[in-house]
Structure formats: C-alpha cells, structure tokens
Coordinates of C-alpha atoms in Angstrom, one line a residue:
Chain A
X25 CA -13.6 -79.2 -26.5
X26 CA -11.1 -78.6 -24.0
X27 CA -7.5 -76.1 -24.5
X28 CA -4.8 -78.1 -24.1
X29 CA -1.5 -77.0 -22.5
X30 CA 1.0 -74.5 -24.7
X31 CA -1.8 -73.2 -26.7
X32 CA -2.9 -70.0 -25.2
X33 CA -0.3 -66.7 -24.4
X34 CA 1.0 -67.0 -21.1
X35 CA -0.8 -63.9 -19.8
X36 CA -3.9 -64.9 -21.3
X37 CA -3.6 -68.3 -19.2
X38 CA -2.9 -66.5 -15.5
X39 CA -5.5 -63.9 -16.4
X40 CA -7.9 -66.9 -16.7
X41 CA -6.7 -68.7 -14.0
X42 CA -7.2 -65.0 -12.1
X43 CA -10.4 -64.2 -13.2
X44 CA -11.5 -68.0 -12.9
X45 CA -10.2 -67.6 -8.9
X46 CA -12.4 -64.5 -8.7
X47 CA -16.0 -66.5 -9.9
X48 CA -14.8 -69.8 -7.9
X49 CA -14.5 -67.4 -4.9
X50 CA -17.9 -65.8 -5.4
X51 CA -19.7 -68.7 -5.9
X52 CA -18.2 -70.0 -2.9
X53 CA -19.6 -67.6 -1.1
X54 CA -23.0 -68.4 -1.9
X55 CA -22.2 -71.8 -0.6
X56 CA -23.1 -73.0 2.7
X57 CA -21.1 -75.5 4.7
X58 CA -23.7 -77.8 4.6
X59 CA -24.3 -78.1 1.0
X60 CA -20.7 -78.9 0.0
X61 CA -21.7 -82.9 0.0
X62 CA -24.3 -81.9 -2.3
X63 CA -22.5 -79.9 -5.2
X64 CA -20.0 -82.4 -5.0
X65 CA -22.8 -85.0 -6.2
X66 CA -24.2 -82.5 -8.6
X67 CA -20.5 -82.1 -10.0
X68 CA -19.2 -86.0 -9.9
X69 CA -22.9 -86.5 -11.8
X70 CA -22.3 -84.3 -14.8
X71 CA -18.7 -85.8 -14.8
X72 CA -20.1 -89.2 -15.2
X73 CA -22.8 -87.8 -17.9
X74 CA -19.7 -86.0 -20.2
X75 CA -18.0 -89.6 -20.4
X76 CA -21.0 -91.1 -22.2
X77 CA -20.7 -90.7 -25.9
X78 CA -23.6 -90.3 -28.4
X79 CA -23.8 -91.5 -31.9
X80 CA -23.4 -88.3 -34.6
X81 CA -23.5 -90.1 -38.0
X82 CA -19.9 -92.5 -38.4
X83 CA -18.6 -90.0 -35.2
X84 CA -19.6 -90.1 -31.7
X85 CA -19.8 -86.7 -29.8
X86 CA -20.1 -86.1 -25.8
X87 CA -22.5 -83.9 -24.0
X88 CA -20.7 -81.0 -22.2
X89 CA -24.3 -80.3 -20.8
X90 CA -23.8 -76.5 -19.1
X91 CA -26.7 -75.3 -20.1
X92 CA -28.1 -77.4 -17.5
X93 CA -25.5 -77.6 -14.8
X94 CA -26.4 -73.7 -14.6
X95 CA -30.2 -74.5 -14.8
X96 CA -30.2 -76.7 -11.6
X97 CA -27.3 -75.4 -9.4
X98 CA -27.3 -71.6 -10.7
X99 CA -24.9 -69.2 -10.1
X100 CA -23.1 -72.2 -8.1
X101 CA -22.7 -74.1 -11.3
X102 CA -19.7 -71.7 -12.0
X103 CA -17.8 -73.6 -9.2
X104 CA -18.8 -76.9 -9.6
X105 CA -17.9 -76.6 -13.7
X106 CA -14.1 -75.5 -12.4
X107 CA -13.9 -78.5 -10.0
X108 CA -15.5 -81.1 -12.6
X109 CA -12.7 -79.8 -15.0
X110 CA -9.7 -80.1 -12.7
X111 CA -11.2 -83.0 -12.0
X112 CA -11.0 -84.1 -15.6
X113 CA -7.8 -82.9 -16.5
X114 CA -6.1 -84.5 -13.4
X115 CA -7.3 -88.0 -14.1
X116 CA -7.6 -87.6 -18.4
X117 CA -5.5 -85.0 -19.5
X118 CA -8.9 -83.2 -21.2
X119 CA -7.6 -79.7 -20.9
X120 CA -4.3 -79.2 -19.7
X121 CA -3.2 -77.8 -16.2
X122 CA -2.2 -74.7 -17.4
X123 CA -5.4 -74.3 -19.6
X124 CA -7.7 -74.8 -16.5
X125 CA -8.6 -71.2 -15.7
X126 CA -9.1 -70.7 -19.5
X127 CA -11.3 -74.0 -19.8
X128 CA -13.2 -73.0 -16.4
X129 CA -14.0 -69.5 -17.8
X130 CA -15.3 -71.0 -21.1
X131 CA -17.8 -73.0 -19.7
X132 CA -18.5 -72.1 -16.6
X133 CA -19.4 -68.5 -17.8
X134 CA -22.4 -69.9 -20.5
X135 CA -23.3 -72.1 -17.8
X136 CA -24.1 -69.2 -15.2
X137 CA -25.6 -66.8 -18.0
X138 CA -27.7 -70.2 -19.3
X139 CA -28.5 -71.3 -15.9
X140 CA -30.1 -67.5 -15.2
X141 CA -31.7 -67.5 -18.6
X142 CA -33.4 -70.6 -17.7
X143 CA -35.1 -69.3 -14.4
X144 CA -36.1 -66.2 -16.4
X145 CA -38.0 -68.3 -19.6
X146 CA -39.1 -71.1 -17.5
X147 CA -43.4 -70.6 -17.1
X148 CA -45.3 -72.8 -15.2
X149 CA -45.7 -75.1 -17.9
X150 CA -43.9 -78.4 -19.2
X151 CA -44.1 -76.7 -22.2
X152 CA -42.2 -73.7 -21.9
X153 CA -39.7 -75.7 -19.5
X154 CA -38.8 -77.8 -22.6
X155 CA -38.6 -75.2 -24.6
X156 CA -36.4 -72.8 -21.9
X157 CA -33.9 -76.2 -21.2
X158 CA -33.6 -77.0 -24.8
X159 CA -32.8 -73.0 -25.3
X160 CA -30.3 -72.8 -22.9
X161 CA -28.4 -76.2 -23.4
X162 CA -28.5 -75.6 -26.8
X163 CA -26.9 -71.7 -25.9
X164 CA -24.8 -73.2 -23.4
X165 CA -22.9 -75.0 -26.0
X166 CA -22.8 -72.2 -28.6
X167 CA -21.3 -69.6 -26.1
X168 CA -18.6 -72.6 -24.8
X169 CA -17.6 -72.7 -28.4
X170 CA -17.6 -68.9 -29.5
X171 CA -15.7 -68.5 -26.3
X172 CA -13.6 -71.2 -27.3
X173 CA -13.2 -69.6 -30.6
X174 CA -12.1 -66.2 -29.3
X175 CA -9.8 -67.9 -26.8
X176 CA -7.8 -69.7 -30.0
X177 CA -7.3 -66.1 -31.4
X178 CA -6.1 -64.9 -28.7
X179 CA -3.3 -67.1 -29.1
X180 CA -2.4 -65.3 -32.8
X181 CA -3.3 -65.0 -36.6
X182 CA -2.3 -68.2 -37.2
X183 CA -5.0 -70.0 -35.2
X184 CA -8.1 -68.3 -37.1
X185 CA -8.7 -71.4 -39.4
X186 CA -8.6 -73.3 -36.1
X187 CA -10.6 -71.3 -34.5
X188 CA -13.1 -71.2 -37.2
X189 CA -13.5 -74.9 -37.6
X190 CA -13.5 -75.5 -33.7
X191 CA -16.9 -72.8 -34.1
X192 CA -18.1 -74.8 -37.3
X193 CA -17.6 -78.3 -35.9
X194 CA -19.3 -77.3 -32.5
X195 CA -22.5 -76.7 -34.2
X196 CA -23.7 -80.5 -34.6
X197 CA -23.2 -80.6 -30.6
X198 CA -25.0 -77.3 -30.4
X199 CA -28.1 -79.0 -32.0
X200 CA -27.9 -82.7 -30.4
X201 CA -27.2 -80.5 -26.7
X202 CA -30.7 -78.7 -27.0
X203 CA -32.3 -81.4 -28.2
X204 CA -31.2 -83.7 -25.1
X205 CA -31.4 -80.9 -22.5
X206 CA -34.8 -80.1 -23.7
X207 CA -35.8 -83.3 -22.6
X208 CA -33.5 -83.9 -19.9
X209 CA -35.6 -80.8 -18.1
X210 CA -39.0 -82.3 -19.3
X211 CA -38.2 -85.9 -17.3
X212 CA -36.7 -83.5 -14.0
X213 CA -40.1 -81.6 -14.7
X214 CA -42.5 -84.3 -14.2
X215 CA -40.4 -86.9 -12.0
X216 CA -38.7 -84.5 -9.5
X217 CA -39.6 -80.7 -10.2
X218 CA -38.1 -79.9 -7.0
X219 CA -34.4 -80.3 -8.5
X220 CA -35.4 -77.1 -10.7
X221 CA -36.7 -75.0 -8.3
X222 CA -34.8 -71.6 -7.2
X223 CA -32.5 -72.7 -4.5
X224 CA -30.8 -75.0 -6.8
X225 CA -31.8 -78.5 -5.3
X226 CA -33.8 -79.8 -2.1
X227 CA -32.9 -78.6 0.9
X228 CA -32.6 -81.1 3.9
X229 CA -35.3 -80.2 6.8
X230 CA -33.1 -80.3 9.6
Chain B
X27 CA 5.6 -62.5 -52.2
X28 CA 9.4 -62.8 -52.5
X29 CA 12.2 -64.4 -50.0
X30 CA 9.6 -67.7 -49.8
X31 CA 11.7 -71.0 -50.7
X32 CA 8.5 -73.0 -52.6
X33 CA 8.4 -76.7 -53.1
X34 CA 6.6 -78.5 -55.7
X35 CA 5.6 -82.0 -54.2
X36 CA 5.5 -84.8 -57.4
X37 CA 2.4 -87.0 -56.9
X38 CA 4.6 -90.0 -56.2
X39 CA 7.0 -88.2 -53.8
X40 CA 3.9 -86.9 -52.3
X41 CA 2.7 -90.9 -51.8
X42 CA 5.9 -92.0 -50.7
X43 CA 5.6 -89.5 -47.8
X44 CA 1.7 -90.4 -47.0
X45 CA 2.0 -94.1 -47.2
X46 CA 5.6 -93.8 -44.5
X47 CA 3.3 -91.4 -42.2
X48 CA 0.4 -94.2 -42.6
X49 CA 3.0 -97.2 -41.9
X50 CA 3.8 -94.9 -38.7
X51 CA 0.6 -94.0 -37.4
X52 CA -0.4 -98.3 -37.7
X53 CA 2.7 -99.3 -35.7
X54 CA 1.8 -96.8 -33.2
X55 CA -2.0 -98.1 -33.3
X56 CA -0.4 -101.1 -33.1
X57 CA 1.3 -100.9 -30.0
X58 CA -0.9 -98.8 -27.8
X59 CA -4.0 -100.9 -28.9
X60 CA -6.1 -100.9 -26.2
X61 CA -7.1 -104.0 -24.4
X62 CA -10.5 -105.2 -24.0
X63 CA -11.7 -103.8 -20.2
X64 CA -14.8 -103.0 -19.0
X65 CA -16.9 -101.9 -22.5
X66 CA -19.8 -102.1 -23.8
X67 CA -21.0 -103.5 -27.1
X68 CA -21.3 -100.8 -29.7
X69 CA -20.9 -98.2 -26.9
X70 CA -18.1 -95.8 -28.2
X71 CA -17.5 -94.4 -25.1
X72 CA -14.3 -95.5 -22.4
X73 CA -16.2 -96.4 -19.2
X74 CA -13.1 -97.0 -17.1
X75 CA -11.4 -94.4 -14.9
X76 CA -7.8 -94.3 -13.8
X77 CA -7.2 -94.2 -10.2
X78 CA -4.8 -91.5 -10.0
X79 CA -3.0 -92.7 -7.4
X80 CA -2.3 -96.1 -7.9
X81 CA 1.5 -96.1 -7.8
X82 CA 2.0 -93.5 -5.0
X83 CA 3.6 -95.5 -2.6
X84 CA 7.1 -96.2 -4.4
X85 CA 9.6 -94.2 -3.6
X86 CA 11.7 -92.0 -6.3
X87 CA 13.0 -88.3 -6.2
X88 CA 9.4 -87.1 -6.4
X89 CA 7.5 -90.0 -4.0
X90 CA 9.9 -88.1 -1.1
X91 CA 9.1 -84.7 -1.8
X92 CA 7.3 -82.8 0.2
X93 CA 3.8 -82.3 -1.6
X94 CA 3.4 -78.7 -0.7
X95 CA 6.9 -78.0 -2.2
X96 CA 6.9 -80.1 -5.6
X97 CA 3.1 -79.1 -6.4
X98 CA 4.3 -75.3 -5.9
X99 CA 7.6 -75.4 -8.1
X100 CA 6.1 -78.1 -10.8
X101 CA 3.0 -75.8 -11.7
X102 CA 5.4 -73.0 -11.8
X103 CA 7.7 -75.0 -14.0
X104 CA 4.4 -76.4 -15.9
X105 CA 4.1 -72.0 -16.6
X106 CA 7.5 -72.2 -17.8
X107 CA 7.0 -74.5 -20.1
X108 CA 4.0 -73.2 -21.7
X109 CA 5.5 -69.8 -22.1
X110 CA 8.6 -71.4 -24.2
X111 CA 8.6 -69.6 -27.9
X112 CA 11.2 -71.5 -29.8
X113 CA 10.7 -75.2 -31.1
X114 CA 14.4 -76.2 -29.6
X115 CA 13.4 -75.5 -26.5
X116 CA 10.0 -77.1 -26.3
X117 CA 11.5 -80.3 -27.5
X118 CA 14.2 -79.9 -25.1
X119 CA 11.3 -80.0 -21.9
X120 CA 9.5 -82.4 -23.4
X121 CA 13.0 -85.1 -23.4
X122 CA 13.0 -83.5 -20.0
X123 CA 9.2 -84.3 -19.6
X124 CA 10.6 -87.9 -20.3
X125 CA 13.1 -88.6 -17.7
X126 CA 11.0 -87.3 -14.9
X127 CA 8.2 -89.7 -16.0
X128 CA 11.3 -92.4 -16.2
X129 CA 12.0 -91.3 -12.7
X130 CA 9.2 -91.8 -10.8
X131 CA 8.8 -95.3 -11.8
X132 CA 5.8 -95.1 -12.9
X133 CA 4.8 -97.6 -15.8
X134 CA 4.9 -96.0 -19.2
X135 CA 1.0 -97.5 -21.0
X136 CA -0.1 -95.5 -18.6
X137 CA 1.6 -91.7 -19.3
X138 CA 1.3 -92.5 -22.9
X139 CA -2.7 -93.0 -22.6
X140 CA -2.8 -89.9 -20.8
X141 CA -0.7 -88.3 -23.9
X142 CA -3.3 -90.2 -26.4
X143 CA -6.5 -88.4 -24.7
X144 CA -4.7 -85.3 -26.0
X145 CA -4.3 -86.6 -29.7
X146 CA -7.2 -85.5 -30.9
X147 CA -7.1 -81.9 -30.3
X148 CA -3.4 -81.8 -31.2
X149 CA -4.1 -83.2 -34.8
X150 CA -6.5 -80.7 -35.4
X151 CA -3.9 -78.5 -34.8
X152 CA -1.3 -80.4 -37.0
X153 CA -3.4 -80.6 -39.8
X154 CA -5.3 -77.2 -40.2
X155 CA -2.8 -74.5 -38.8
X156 CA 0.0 -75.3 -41.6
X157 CA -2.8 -74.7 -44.5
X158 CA -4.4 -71.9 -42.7
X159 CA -1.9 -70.1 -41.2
X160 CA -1.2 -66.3 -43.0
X161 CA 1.7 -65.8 -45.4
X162 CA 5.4 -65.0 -44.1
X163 CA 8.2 -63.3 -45.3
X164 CA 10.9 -65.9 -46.1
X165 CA 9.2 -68.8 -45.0
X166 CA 8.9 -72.5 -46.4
X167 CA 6.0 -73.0 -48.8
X168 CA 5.0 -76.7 -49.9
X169 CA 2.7 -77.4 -52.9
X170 CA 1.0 -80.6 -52.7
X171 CA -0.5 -82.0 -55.4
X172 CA -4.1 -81.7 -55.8
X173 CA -4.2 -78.5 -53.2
X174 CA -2.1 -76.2 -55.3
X175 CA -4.2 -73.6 -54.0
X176 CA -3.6 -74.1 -50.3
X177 CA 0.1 -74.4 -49.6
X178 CA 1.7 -75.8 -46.4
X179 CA 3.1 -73.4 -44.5
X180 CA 6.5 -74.1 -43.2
X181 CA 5.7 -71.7 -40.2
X182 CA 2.5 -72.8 -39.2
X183 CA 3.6 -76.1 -39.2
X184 CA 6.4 -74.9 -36.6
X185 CA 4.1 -73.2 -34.5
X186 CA 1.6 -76.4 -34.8
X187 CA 4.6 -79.0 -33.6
X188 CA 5.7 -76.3 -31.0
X189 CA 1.9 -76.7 -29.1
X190 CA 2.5 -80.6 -29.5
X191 CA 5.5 -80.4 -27.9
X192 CA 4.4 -78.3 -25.2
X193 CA 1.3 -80.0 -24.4
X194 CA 3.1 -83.6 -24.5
X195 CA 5.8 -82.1 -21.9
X196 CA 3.2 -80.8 -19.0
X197 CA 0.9 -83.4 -20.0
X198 CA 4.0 -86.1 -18.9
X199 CA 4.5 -83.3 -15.7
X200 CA 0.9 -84.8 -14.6
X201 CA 2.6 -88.1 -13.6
X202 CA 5.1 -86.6 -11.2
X203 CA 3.1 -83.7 -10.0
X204 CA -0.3 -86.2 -9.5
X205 CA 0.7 -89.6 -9.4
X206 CA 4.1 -89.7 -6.4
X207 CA 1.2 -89.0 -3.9
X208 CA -2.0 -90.4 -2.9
X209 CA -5.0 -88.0 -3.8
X210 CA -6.2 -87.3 0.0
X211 CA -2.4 -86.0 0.8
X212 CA -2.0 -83.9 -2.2
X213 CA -5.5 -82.8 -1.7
X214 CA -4.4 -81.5 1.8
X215 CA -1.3 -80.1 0.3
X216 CA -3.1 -77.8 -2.0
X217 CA -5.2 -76.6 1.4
X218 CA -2.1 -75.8 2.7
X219 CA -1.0 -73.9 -0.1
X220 CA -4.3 -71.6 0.2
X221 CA -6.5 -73.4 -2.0
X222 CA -9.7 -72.8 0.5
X223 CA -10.1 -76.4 2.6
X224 CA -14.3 -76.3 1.3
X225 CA -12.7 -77.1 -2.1
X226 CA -10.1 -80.3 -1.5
X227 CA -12.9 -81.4 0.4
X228 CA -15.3 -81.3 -2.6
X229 CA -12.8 -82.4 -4.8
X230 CA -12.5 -85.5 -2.9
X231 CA -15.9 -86.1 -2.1
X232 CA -16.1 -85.3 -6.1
X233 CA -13.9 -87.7 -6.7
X234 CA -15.4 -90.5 -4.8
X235 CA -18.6 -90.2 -6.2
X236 CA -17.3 -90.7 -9.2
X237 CA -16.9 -93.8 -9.2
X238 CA -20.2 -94.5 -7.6
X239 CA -22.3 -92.8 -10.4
X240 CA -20.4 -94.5 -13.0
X241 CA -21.3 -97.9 -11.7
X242 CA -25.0 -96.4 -11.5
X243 CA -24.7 -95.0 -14.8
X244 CA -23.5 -98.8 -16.3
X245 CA -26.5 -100.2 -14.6
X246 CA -29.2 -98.2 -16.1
X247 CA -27.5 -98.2 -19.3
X248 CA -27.4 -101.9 -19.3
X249 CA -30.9 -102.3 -18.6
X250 CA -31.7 -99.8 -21.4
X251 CA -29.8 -101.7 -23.9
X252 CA -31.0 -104.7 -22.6
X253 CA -35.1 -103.4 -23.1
X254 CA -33.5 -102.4 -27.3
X255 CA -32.4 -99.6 -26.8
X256 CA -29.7 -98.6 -29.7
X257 CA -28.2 -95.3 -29.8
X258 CA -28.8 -93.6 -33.5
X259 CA -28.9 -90.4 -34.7
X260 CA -32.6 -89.5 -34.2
X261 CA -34.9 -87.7 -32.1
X262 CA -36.0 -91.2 -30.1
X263 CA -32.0 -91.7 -28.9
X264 CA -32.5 -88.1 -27.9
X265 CA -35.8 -88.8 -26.3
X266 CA -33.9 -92.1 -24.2
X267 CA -30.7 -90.3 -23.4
X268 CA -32.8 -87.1 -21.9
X269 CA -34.2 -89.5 -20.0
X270 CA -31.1 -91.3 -19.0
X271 CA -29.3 -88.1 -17.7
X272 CA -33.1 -86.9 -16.0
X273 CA -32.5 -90.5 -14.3
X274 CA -29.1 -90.7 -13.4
X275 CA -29.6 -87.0 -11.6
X276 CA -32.9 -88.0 -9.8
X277 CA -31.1 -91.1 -8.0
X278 CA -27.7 -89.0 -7.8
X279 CA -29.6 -86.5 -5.6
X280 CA -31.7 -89.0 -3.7
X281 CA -28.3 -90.9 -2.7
X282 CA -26.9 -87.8 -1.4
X283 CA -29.5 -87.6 0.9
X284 CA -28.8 -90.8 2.8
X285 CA -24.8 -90.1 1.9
X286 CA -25.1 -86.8 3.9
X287 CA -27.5 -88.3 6.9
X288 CA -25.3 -90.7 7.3
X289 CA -21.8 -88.9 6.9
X290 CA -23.8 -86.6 9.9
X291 CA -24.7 -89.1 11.7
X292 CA -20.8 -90.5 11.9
X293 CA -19.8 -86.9 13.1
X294 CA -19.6 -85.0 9.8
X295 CA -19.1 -81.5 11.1
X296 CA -18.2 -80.0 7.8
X297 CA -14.3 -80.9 7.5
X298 CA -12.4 -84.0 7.7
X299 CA -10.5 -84.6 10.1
X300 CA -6.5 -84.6 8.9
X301 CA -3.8 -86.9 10.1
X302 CA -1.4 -85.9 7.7
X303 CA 1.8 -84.0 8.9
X304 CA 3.7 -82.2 6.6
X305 CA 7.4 -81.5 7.1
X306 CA 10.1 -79.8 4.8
X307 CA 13.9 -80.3 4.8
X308 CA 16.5 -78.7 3.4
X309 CA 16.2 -81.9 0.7
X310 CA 13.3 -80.7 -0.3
X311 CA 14.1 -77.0 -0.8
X312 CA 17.1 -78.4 -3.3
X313 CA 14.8 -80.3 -4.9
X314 CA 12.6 -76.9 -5.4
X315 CA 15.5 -75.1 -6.5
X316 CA 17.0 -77.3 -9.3
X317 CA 13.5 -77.8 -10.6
X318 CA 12.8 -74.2 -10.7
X319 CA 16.3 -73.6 -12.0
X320 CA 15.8 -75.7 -15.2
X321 CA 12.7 -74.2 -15.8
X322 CA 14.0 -70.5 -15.8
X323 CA 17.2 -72.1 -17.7
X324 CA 14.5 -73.3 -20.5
X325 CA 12.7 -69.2 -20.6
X326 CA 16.1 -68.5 -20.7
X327 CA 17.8 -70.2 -23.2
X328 CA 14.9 -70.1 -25.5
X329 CA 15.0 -66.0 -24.8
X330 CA 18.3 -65.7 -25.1
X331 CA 18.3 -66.5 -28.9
X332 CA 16.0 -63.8 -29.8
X333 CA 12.4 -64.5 -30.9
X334 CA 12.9 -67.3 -33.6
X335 CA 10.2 -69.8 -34.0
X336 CA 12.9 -72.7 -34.5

C-alpha cells in the first residue's frame, strides 16, 4: 500500500521527506562508487518483482518483498527501497510525490531492521535460513503496515477506521510474504548462497 | 447529540441513488476500458510500463522551461496543494491541475490512467472514512437503510472527497513536472538542484534496467506457464513463485556483472559524462513566479476563510 498525495499533515510529509533524506544519506555513505551499477540492478529487480500479482482467493495481491531487499543488500536496502519508490510513483502514480519521504520511511525502515534480523537468525543451515527469510519477509510486511497504520492517524481521528482496515487487510499479504520469502531465501541458499552473504552481493575481483 | 441535521434514506430513494452511481461508474469503465496490450492469460498483473518521456519533445509553456526552475517551483506548488484544508479550494487546484495537463499537450488516456492507478486507495477512503469517521457537532448525518447503526457522516465524507481532490490535482502535476522533459535532462536537473549526482545516476541506470528485467521476468514466466504452471492459492504457487523471484535475482545479478565489465571497459569511470547545458532567462523566472503565486493564492484563499472543511 502506498500514501497517496493530500493524505498526510503537511509537517508530517517534510518531516518524512527530512528524515527519509537523513537514511538515504547514510546509506549512501556506505556506498562505494563502484557498486552503484549494482544496487541499481538490485533495485530495478525488486521493482519488476512488485509488478507481478499473485492469486489471493477472487483478489490478486503484490509482493512488496522488504523483508528481503534488507536481507541481501542490508543497511543499503534503505536507499535502494527510496529510489525503487520514486521510481514507482514517477512512472505509476503508486504513492504520490509528496508522500515519498512518508512511503520511503515506511518501508525502507522494516526493510533495514528485517534485513539485520535476518543476518542475526540465519545459522548455517537451509533450515534456519528458511525459517529466518520467511520471519523477516513475513515482519517486513507487518511493520510496513503498522507503520502505515500509525502514518493514517497521524493525519486525524477520522482516519482510525482506515487505518484499522489498512492493518486488518495487510495481514493476508503478511502471511502469503513469509511464505514466498521463505522460499525465495531457500532457492538463493542452494543456487547462489553468495548473494546472502555479509557484504550484501558478490564483489567483483578486480 | 443535538445541532446534527439527520436524514432518513427510504429504500427506494436509497436504490435510485445506487443504481445512478452504478450507471456512472459503467460509463466510466466504459470509456477507459483498457485495450488488449502485452498480457498474459489469466495473469492479473499489468506487464507494460509507460515510458515517461514519450512526449517530451513538443513544445508548450512547460516543454520551454528550464528544468531546474519548473521542477523547484512545481514540487513547491505540489506542497501547496497538499496543505489546502478547505474542499473549495482543493477543487479549485485540481480544475487548475486540468489546464496544465491541457497545456502541455500531452494526450489525456494517458493522465487519466495515471489518475486510475490511484483509484483504489482513494475508494477505500470514500467508502470507509464517512461511516467511521467520529461524531460532530452540527454536522450532516445520513441513515441508510439496512445500516441504521452506522450513519454517513457528512464530514467525513468532506474530508474523504477533500484527499481525492488533492491527490487527483498533484497526481495531474506529474504530467507537467515529468513528462515536458526527457528523463536523462530532468535527471541532471535534480543533480543540479543538490540531489547527490550517485543518485540520478542510479535512478537512470534503475530505470533502464527496468525494462530489461521485465522482459526477463515475461520470459521465465512464460516458460513456467508453459511447463503448467497456474497460480492458486496454495503452498505449491508459493513454492513456484519463491522460486521465480530466487531466479529472476540470480540472472539479475549475473547480468550485472557483464553490464558493469562492459560499461568499464567503454570508460565507465563512475559518472556519465553530461552534454546538457542548462540556461535560465528572465522567461523562466516569470514562469516560477506566477506558478508559485497561484499556489500561495490557493493557502491563501483557502486560509483566509477560516478553518472550514467546505
């Protein structure tokens, strides 16, 4: 789910777009020139992953996959979730202009915390990585929406029953998000476990 | 609670009402039916991207701006606009939102599919804010029948259309803000404005990548249906589409290997080289100023009348 424009308080947009400046800038920092090509792929990827729709009963939902943009890129992934959502409000209108700093901060905050939650449960085994993605996909998703939640009342007492059915129809995703991540880390796991290793993703030996 | 006008809705007045809305909502299916592009069978999802910049070489009032200048003063005016409080006022930017999309000659199916991707959100706020929104002194109370115990509030129904409003009159801003200008030069605009240059370059290598991975994505999901697969709500689709993403990142990461030996190899020294010049006239700075004028004149005007939610 993505805040459109004219929802949220004025100051709570610029204080979003502040505080989202503030993480951008620090993950930069941790960025060297070199790997810009390569967060760029990382980014246009989960970009291309949030367009494809799944089946939930007569609906269709779409992966907002966080949990495991922060489990392979890290504390990066807070940068690369604020580009793929200009990115996607430029050419969609998902989340409007003015929203961006709100939407950034909503998901790029459960990605980080999921992303470092991830390095912490992850063993040695496939087991316990399936278990540690499917845990932090599946938190990923439920922080995105309580911080979604709290963002709509923010905006005033009328926007609780909003608020509270944003939370209650988030839950579905919640559920369908672990499930998907769990595996998603499984296949990296066995087929390139190097993608999940601390340092985010390969570097080139140059 | 006193002062509250309350409305009894009859069960046939009530279907009158429901079967106009209905009549609307098919004409507007109707016309912005989509056509059928590039989609796959029983896929629910819209595989085809916009190119943003497909009409920036026209020329209107905003094609000859200078991109630093109009993106500066339209996301300033974009912060007026979402900071409007009275319903007047909010419809007044979005008729506003209107002509500058008029304006910059830019053809209409595609503004109002940008406005549809918002629809979604903006019904949920249509429907559920008027019968959750607290009780008010003096305000409008509809009783419908069959929900006699959840009124519709006249004031969260305000505050609902007010958000609609707003959103439909930034969301039209996109067009002249986005579309008068090819990506690369508004890209380099935004570096010159202080965005750091690491970023507009990632945006645009972003960007183009896009488009590669969704042609990669199309191809393995063609050879999964192809081998059966159908997505369902089970554990197995689960299984497949885990193994989908897994798949698409794999060969994402492996191309950017060769992508990046190869952008080295042509010279790549970690910024692109720029052959845009930028130049401001005094046009430009009246262009900055009326725009930034109507947008105070909208905090103003909508100010000026004391807080009122109409």
């Amino acid at each position: 789910m993505h805040i459109s424009d004219g929802v949220l308080p004025t100051s709570v947009t610029l204080a979003g777009f502040a505080l989202t400046f503030a993480g951008a800038a620090l993950s930069l920092k941790q960025v060297r020139a070199e790997d810009l090509p390569r967060i760029a792929v990382v980014t246009s990827s989960f970009f291309v992953a949030s367009l494809i729709h799944l089946p939930f009963g007569p609906t269709s939902v779409h992966l907002l996959l966080p949990g495991i943009v922060g489990a392979l890129l890290g504390p990066v992934s807070f940068l690369s979730i604020t580009l793929g959502l200009f990115l996607q409000s430029i050419l969609f209108q998902f989340g409007g202009l003015t929203a961006l700093g709100a939407n950034a901060m909503m998901m790029g905050l459960p990605a980080v915390f999921c992303g470092l939650l991830f390095r912490l449960l992850r063993g040695k085994t496939l087991k316990m990585h399936t278990i540690a993605g499917g845990l932090a996909g599946g938190l990923g998703t439920l922080l995105s929406a309580v911080i979604l939640a709290a963002l709509l009342f923010t905006a005033g007492e009328d926007f609780l029953g909003v608020a509270k059915l944003a939370l209650l129809a988030h839950l579905p995703v919640v559920c369908i998000e672990a499930g998907v991540s769990a595996f998603i880390i499984s296949f990296l796991f066995r087929v390139k476990p190097e993608l999940l290793n601390p340092g985010g993703f390969p570097r080139h030996d140059r | 609670m006193t002062g509250n006008l309350e409305i009894y809705l009859s069960g046939a007045v009530f279907g009158v009402i429901l079967g106009a809305f209905l009549l609307v909502f098919a004409a507007v299916l109707l016309i912005v039916r989509k056509k059928p592009g590039v989609r796959f069978q029983g896929a629910t999802a819209d595989w085809t991207l916009p190119a943003l910049d497909a009409y920036a070489d026209r020329s209107s009032f905003f094609h000859g701006w200078d991109p630093r200048v109009k993106i500066a003063t339209i996301f300033f005016y974009c912060f007026a606009v979402a900071s409007l409080k009275s319903l007047l006022w909010s419809a007044m930017a979005l008729c506003i939102g209107i002509v500058a999309v008029i304006a910059c000659r830019i053809p209409l199916r595609r503004t109002v599919k940008r406005l549809g991707a918002m629809a979604g959100f903006l019904a949920m706020f249509l429907f559920v804010v008027p019968f959750t929104s607290p009780l008010r002194q003096g305000e409008i109370l509809l009783y419908l029948p069959f929900l006699h115990g959840i009124p519709f509030h006249g004031h969260g129904f305000a505050v609902a259309l007010r958000i609609v409003l707003k959103a439909c009159a930034i969301g039209l801003m996109m067009e002249p803000l986005l579309a008068t200008a090819a990506l690369p030069v508004t890209l380099q605009a935004l570096s010159r404005l202080g965005i750091p240059d690491s970023i507009s370059q990632m945006l645009l290598l972003t960007h183009r990548y896009i488009f590669v991975f969704l042609h990669e994505t199309k191809r393995i999901y063609r050879s999964m249906r192809v081998r059966g697969f159908r997505p369902k709500t089970d554990i197995a689709t689960m299984h497949s589409m885990g193994n989908f993403f897994g798949m698409l990142f794999v060969r994402s990461f492996d191309r950017t290997q060769r992508v990046y030996d190869a952008m080295l190899s042509r010279g790549y020294n970690g910024s692109f080289p720029s052959f845009t010049h930028f130049a401001t006239t005094r046009k430009d700075w009246c262009k900055a100023l009326l725009w930034a004028m109507i947008g105070l004149a909208l905090i103003w005007l909508d100010r000026f009348r004391g807080y009122s939610t109409w």
